[in-house]
Amino acid sequence: MFTKRSDAYSLTPCWFSRVHEPDGRREREDDGTLICTCRYCRKRIRSREGKTWNLADGLDLDALAASCISSHFSVIDVEEGMVLARYKVPPDSDELAIEEMRGMIAAKHGFEEGGDLEIRLIRHEEVLQKRH
């Protein structure tokens, strides 16, 4: 009697875990963002680095942060999809000073390779050349 209901839907794995998996052909936008379709929910998803995929129709925190005026580090909790902290990079910092600052931030937040935290450097010079 209830075996062929047309109104019964199940929830996709990405609805529970918020982890989308790409499926099919990937396209690259002008700003370097990858666009694809989620294999579970079939919605458009995007990724900046090719590891973490988010819904393409939502708010892109990286693009929003990149529209700022100065270079900065963002500490991201990938599991929760949250920006935990931002640290402004002093103007005219050389590569050595930037690496020292990255090390200080990693120590402060208990950063581990392969963990849930990411430390991203948003450079002002690269932002000026890209459109979001």
Coordinates of N, CA and C in Angstrom, one line a residue:
M1 N 0.8 -1.2 0.0 CA 0.0 0.0 0.0 C 0.9 1.3 0.0
F2 N 2.0 1.3 0.8 CA 2.8 2.5 0.9 C 4.1 2.3 0.1
T3 N 4.3 1.3 -0.7 CA 5.6 1.0 -1.3 C 5.9 2.0 -2.5
K4 N 4.9 2.6 -3.1 CA 5.2 3.4 -4.3 C 4.7 4.8 -4.0
R5 N 5.1 5.4 -2.9 CA 4.7 6.8 -2.7 C 5.6 7.7 -3.4
S6 N 5.0 8.7 -4.1 CA 5.8 9.6 -4.9 C 6.2 10.9 -4.1
D7 N 5.6 11.0 -2.9 CA 5.9 12.2 -2.1 C 6.9 11.9 -0.9
A8 N 7.5 10.7 -0.9 CA 8.5 10.4 0.1 C 9.9 10.7 -0.4
Y9 N 10.6 11.6 0.4 CA 12.0 12.0 0.0 C 12.9 11.7 1.2
S10 N 14.1 11.4 0.9 CA 15.1 11.2 1.9 C 16.1 12.4 1.9
L11 N 16.7 12.6 3.0 CA 17.7 13.7 3.1 C 19.1 13.2 2.7
T12 N 19.8 14.0 2.0 CA 21.1 13.6 1.5 C 22.2 13.6 2.6
P13 N 23.3 12.9 2.4 CA 24.4 12.9 3.4 C 24.9 14.3 3.6
C14 N 25.0 15.2 2.6 CA 25.6 16.5 2.8 C 24.6 17.4 3.6
W15 N 23.3 17.1 3.7 CA 22.4 17.8 4.5 C 22.8 17.7 6.0
F16 N 23.2 16.4 6.4 CA 23.6 16.2 7.7 C 25.0 16.6 8.1
S17 N 25.9 16.4 7.2 CA 27.4 16.6 7.5 C 27.9 17.9 7.0
R18 N 27.2 18.6 6.1 CA 27.6 19.8 5.4 C 28.9 19.7 4.6
V19 N 29.1 18.4 4.2 CA 30.3 18.1 3.4 C 29.8 17.7 2.0
H20 N 30.1 18.6 1.1 CA 29.6 18.3 -0.3 C 30.8 17.7 -1.1
E21 N 30.4 16.7 -2.0 CA 31.4 16.1 -2.8 C 31.2 16.4 -4.3
P22 N 32.2 16.8 -5.0 CA 32.0 17.2 -6.4 C 31.7 16.0 -7.2
D23 N 31.0 16.2 -8.3 CA 30.6 15.2 -9.2 C 30.6 15.8 -10.6
G24 N 31.1 15.2 -11.6 CA 31.1 15.7 -12.9 C 32.2 16.7 -13.3
R25 N 32.0 17.4 -14.3 CA 32.9 18.4 -14.8 C 33.0 19.6 -13.9
R26 N 34.3 20.0 -13.7 CA 34.5 21.2 -12.9 C 34.8 22.4 -13.8
E27 N 34.3 23.6 -13.5 CA 34.6 24.8 -14.3 C 35.3 25.8 -13.4
R28 N 36.2 26.5 -14.0 CA 37.0 27.5 -13.3 C 36.4 28.9 -13.7
E29 N 36.1 29.7 -12.6 CA 35.6 31.1 -12.8 C 36.8 32.0 -13.1
D30 N 36.5 33.2 -13.4 CA 37.6 34.2 -13.7 C 38.5 34.5 -12.5
D31 N 37.9 34.4 -11.3 CA 38.7 34.6 -10.1 C 39.4 33.4 -9.5
G32 N 39.4 32.3 -10.3 CA 40.0 31.1 -9.9 C 39.2 30.1 -9.1
T33 N 38.0 30.4 -8.8 CA 37.1 29.6 -8.1 C 36.6 28.4 -8.9
L34 N 36.6 27.2 -8.4 CA 36.1 26.0 -9.1 C 34.6 25.9 -8.8
I35 N 33.8 25.6 -9.8 CA 32.4 25.4 -9.7 C 32.1 24.0 -10.2
C36 N 31.2 23.3 -9.5 CA 30.8 21.9 -9.8 C 29.4 21.6 -9.3
T37 N 29.0 20.4 -9.4 CA 27.7 19.9 -8.8 C 28.0 18.9 -7.7
C38 N 27.2 19.0 -6.6 CA 27.4 18.0 -5.5 C 26.8 16.7 -6.0
R39 N 27.5 15.6 -5.7 CA 27.0 14.3 -6.1 C 25.8 13.9 -5.3
Y40 N 25.6 14.4 -4.2 CA 24.4 14.0 -3.4 C 23.2 14.9 -3.6
C41 N 23.3 16.2 -3.4 CA 22.2 17.1 -3.5 C 21.9 17.7 -4.8
R42 N 22.9 17.5 -5.7 CA 22.9 18.0 -7.1 C 22.8 19.5 -7.2
K43 N 23.2 20.2 -6.2 CA 23.3 21.7 -6.2 C 24.6 22.2 -6.6
R44 N 24.7 23.4 -7.1 CA 26.0 24.0 -7.5 C 26.9 24.2 -6.2
I45 N 28.1 23.8 -6.3 CA 29.0 24.0 -5.2 C 30.3 24.7 -5.7
R46 N 31.1 25.3 -4.8 CA 32.3 26.0 -5.2 C 33.4 25.7 -4.3
S47 N 34.6 25.9 -4.8 CA 35.8 25.7 -3.9 C 36.9 26.6 -4.4
R48 N 37.6 27.2 -3.5 CA 38.8 28.1 -3.9 C 40.0 27.3 -4.0
E49 N 40.2 26.2 -3.2 CA 41.5 25.5 -3.2 C 41.3 24.1 -3.7
G50 N 40.1 23.6 -4.0 CA 39.8 22.3 -4.5 C 39.7 21.2 -3.4
K51 N 39.7 21.6 -2.1 CA 39.6 20.7 -1.0 C 38.2 20.8 -0.3
T52 N 37.8 22.0 0.0 CA 36.6 22.3 0.7 C 35.6 22.8 -0.2
W53 N 34.4 22.2 -0.3 CA 33.3 22.6 -1.2 C 32.2 23.2 -0.4
N54 N 31.6 24.3 -0.8 CA 30.5 25.0 -0.2 C 29.4 25.3 -1.3
L55 N 28.2 25.5 -0.8 CA 27.2 25.8 -1.8 C 27.5 27.1 -2.5
A56 N 27.3 27.1 -3.8 CA 27.7 28.3 -4.7 C 26.8 29.4 -4.5
D57 N 25.6 29.2 -4.1 CA 24.6 30.3 -3.9 C 24.6 31.0 -2.6
G58 N 25.5 30.5 -1.7 CA 25.6 31.1 -0.4 C 26.6 32.2 -0.3
L59 N 26.8 32.7 0.8 CA 27.8 33.8 1.0 C 29.2 33.3 1.0
D60 N 30.1 33.8 0.2 CA 31.4 33.4 0.0 C 32.3 34.2 1.0
L61 N 32.7 33.7 2.1 CA 33.4 34.4 3.1 C 34.8 34.8 2.6
D62 N 35.4 33.9 1.8 CA 36.7 34.3 1.2 C 36.7 35.5 0.3
A63 N 35.7 35.5 -0.6 CA 35.5 36.7 -1.5 C 35.2 37.9 -0.7
L64 N 34.4 37.8 0.3 CA 34.1 39.0 1.2 C 35.4 39.5 1.9
A65 N 36.2 38.6 2.4 CA 37.4 38.9 3.1 C 38.4 39.5 2.1
A66 N 38.4 39.0 0.9 CA 39.4 39.4 -0.1 C 39.1 40.8 -0.6
S67 N 37.9 41.3 -0.4 CA 37.5 42.7 -0.8 C 38.0 43.7 0.2
C68 N 38.7 43.3 1.2 CA 39.2 44.3 2.2 C 40.4 45.1 1.6
I69 N 40.8 46.1 2.3 CA 41.9 46.9 1.8 C 43.3 46.4 2.0
S70 N 43.5 45.7 3.1 CA 44.8 45.2 3.5 C 45.0 43.7 3.5
S71 N 46.2 43.3 3.5 CA 46.5 41.8 3.5 C 46.3 41.3 4.9
H72 N 45.9 40.1 5.1 CA 45.6 39.5 6.4 C 45.6 38.0 6.4
F73 N 45.8 37.4 7.5 CA 45.6 36.0 7.7 C 44.2 35.7 8.3
S74 N 43.6 34.7 7.8 CA 42.3 34.2 8.3 C 42.5 32.8 8.9
V75 N 42.0 32.6 10.1 CA 42.0 31.3 10.7 C 40.6 30.7 10.5
I76 N 40.5 29.6 9.8 CA 39.2 29.1 9.4 C 39.0 27.7 10.1
D77 N 37.9 27.5 10.7 CA 37.5 26.2 11.2 C 36.7 25.5 10.0
V78 N 37.3 24.6 9.3 CA 36.7 24.0 8.1 C 35.5 23.2 8.4
E79 N 35.6 22.5 9.5 CA 34.5 21.6 10.0 C 33.2 22.4 10.2
E80 N 33.3 23.5 10.9 CA 32.2 24.4 11.2 C 31.9 25.4 10.1
G81 N 32.8 25.7 9.2 CA 32.6 26.7 8.2 C 32.6 28.1 8.8
M82 N 33.5 28.3 9.8 CA 33.6 29.6 10.5 C 34.9 30.3 10.4
V83 N 35.0 31.6 10.3 CA 36.2 32.3 10.4 C 36.4 32.6 11.9
L84 N 37.5 32.0 12.5 CA 37.7 32.2 13.9 C 38.4 33.5 14.3
A85 N 39.4 33.9 13.4 CA 40.1 35.1 13.7 C 40.8 35.6 12.4
R86 N 41.0 36.9 12.4 CA 41.8 37.6 11.3 C 42.9 38.4 11.9
Y87 N 44.1 38.3 11.3 CA 45.2 39.0 11.7 C 45.8 39.9 10.6
K88 N 45.8 41.2 10.8 CA 46.3 42.1 9.7 C 47.8 41.9 9.6
V89 N 48.2 41.8 8.3 CA 49.7 41.8 8.0 C 50.2 43.2 7.9
P90 N 51.2 43.6 8.6 CA 51.7 45.0 8.5 C 52.1 45.3 7.1
P91 N 51.9 46.5 6.6 CA 52.3 46.9 5.3 C 53.8 46.7 5.1
D92 N 54.2 46.4 3.9 CA 55.6 46.3 3.5 C 56.3 45.1 4.3
S93 N 55.6 44.1 4.7 CA 56.2 42.9 5.3 C 56.9 42.0 4.3
D94 N 58.1 41.6 4.6 CA 58.7 40.7 3.7 C 58.3 39.2 3.9
E95 N 58.7 38.3 3.1 CA 58.3 36.9 3.2 C 58.7 36.3 4.5
L96 N 59.8 36.6 5.0 CA 60.3 36.1 6.3 C 59.4 36.5 7.4
A97 N 59.0 37.8 7.5 CA 58.1 38.3 8.5 C 56.7 37.7 8.4
I98 N 56.3 37.4 7.2 CA 55.0 36.8 7.0 C 55.0 35.3 7.5
E99 N 56.1 34.6 7.2 CA 56.2 33.2 7.7 C 56.3 33.2 9.2
E100 N 57.0 34.1 9.8 CA 57.1 34.2 11.3 C 55.7 34.5 11.9
M101 N 54.9 35.3 11.2 CA 53.6 35.6 11.7 C 52.7 34.4 11.6
R102 N 52.8 33.7 10.5 CA 52.0 32.5 10.3 C 52.4 31.4 11.4
G103 N 53.6 31.3 11.8 CA 54.1 30.4 12.8 C 53.5 30.8 14.2
M104 N 53.5 32.1 14.5 CA 52.9 32.6 15.7 C 51.4 32.3 15.8
I105 N 50.7 32.5 14.7 CA 49.3 32.3 14.6 C 49.0 30.8 14.8
A106 N 49.8 29.9 14.2 CA 49.6 28.5 14.3 C 49.8 28.0 15.7
A107 N 50.8 28.6 16.4 CA 51.1 28.2 17.8 C 49.9 28.7 18.7
K108 N 49.4 29.9 18.4 CA 48.4 30.4 19.3 C 47.1 29.6 19.2
H109 N 46.8 29.1 18.0 CA 45.5 28.4 17.8 C 45.7 26.9 17.8
G110 N 46.9 26.4 18.1 CA 47.1 24.9 18.1 C 46.9 24.2 16.8
F111 N 47.4 24.9 15.7 CA 47.3 24.4 14.4 C 48.0 23.0 14.2
E112 N 47.4 22.1 13.6 CA 48.0 20.8 13.2 C 47.7 20.5 11.8
E113 N 48.7 20.0 11.0 CA 48.5 19.6 9.6 C 47.5 18.5 9.5
G114 N 46.6 18.7 8.6 CA 45.5 17.7 8.4 C 44.4 17.9 9.4
G115 N 44.4 18.9 10.3 CA 43.3 19.1 11.3 C 42.2 19.9 10.7
D116 N 41.3 20.4 11.6 CA 40.1 21.1 11.2 C 40.4 22.6 10.9
L117 N 41.6 23.1 11.3 CA 41.9 24.5 11.1 C 42.7 24.7 9.9
E118 N 42.5 25.9 9.2 CA 43.3 26.3 8.1 C 43.7 27.7 8.4
I119 N 44.9 28.1 8.0 CA 45.4 29.5 8.1 C 45.6 29.9 6.6
R120 N 44.8 30.9 6.2 CA 44.9 31.4 4.8 C 45.4 32.8 4.8
L121 N 46.3 33.1 3.9 CA 46.9 34.4 3.7 C 46.1 35.0 2.5
I122 N 45.5 36.2 2.8 CA 44.8 36.9 1.8 C 45.7 38.1 1.5
R123 N 46.2 38.2 0.3 CA 47.2 39.2 -0.1 C 46.4 40.3 -0.8
H124 N 46.6 41.6 -0.4 CA 46.0 42.7 -1.1 C 46.4 42.8 -2.5
E125 N 47.6 42.5 -2.9 CA 48.0 42.7 -4.3 C 47.3 41.8 -5.2
E126 N 47.0 40.5 -4.7 CA 46.2 39.6 -5.6 C 44.8 40.0 -5.7
V127 N 44.3 40.6 -4.6 CA 42.9 41.0 -4.6 C 42.6 42.1 -5.7
L128 N 43.6 43.0 -5.8 CA 43.4 44.1 -6.8 C 43.3 43.6 -8.3
Q129 N 43.9 42.4 -8.5 CA 43.9 41.8 -9.9 C 42.7 41.0 -10.2
K130 N 41.9 40.6 -9.1 CA 40.8 39.7 -9.3 C 39.5 40.5 -9.1
R131 N 38.4 40.0 -9.7 CA 37.1 40.5 -9.5 C 36.3 39.5 -8.8
H132 N 35.5 39.8 -7.8 CA 34.6 38.9 -7.1 C 33.2 39.3 -7.3

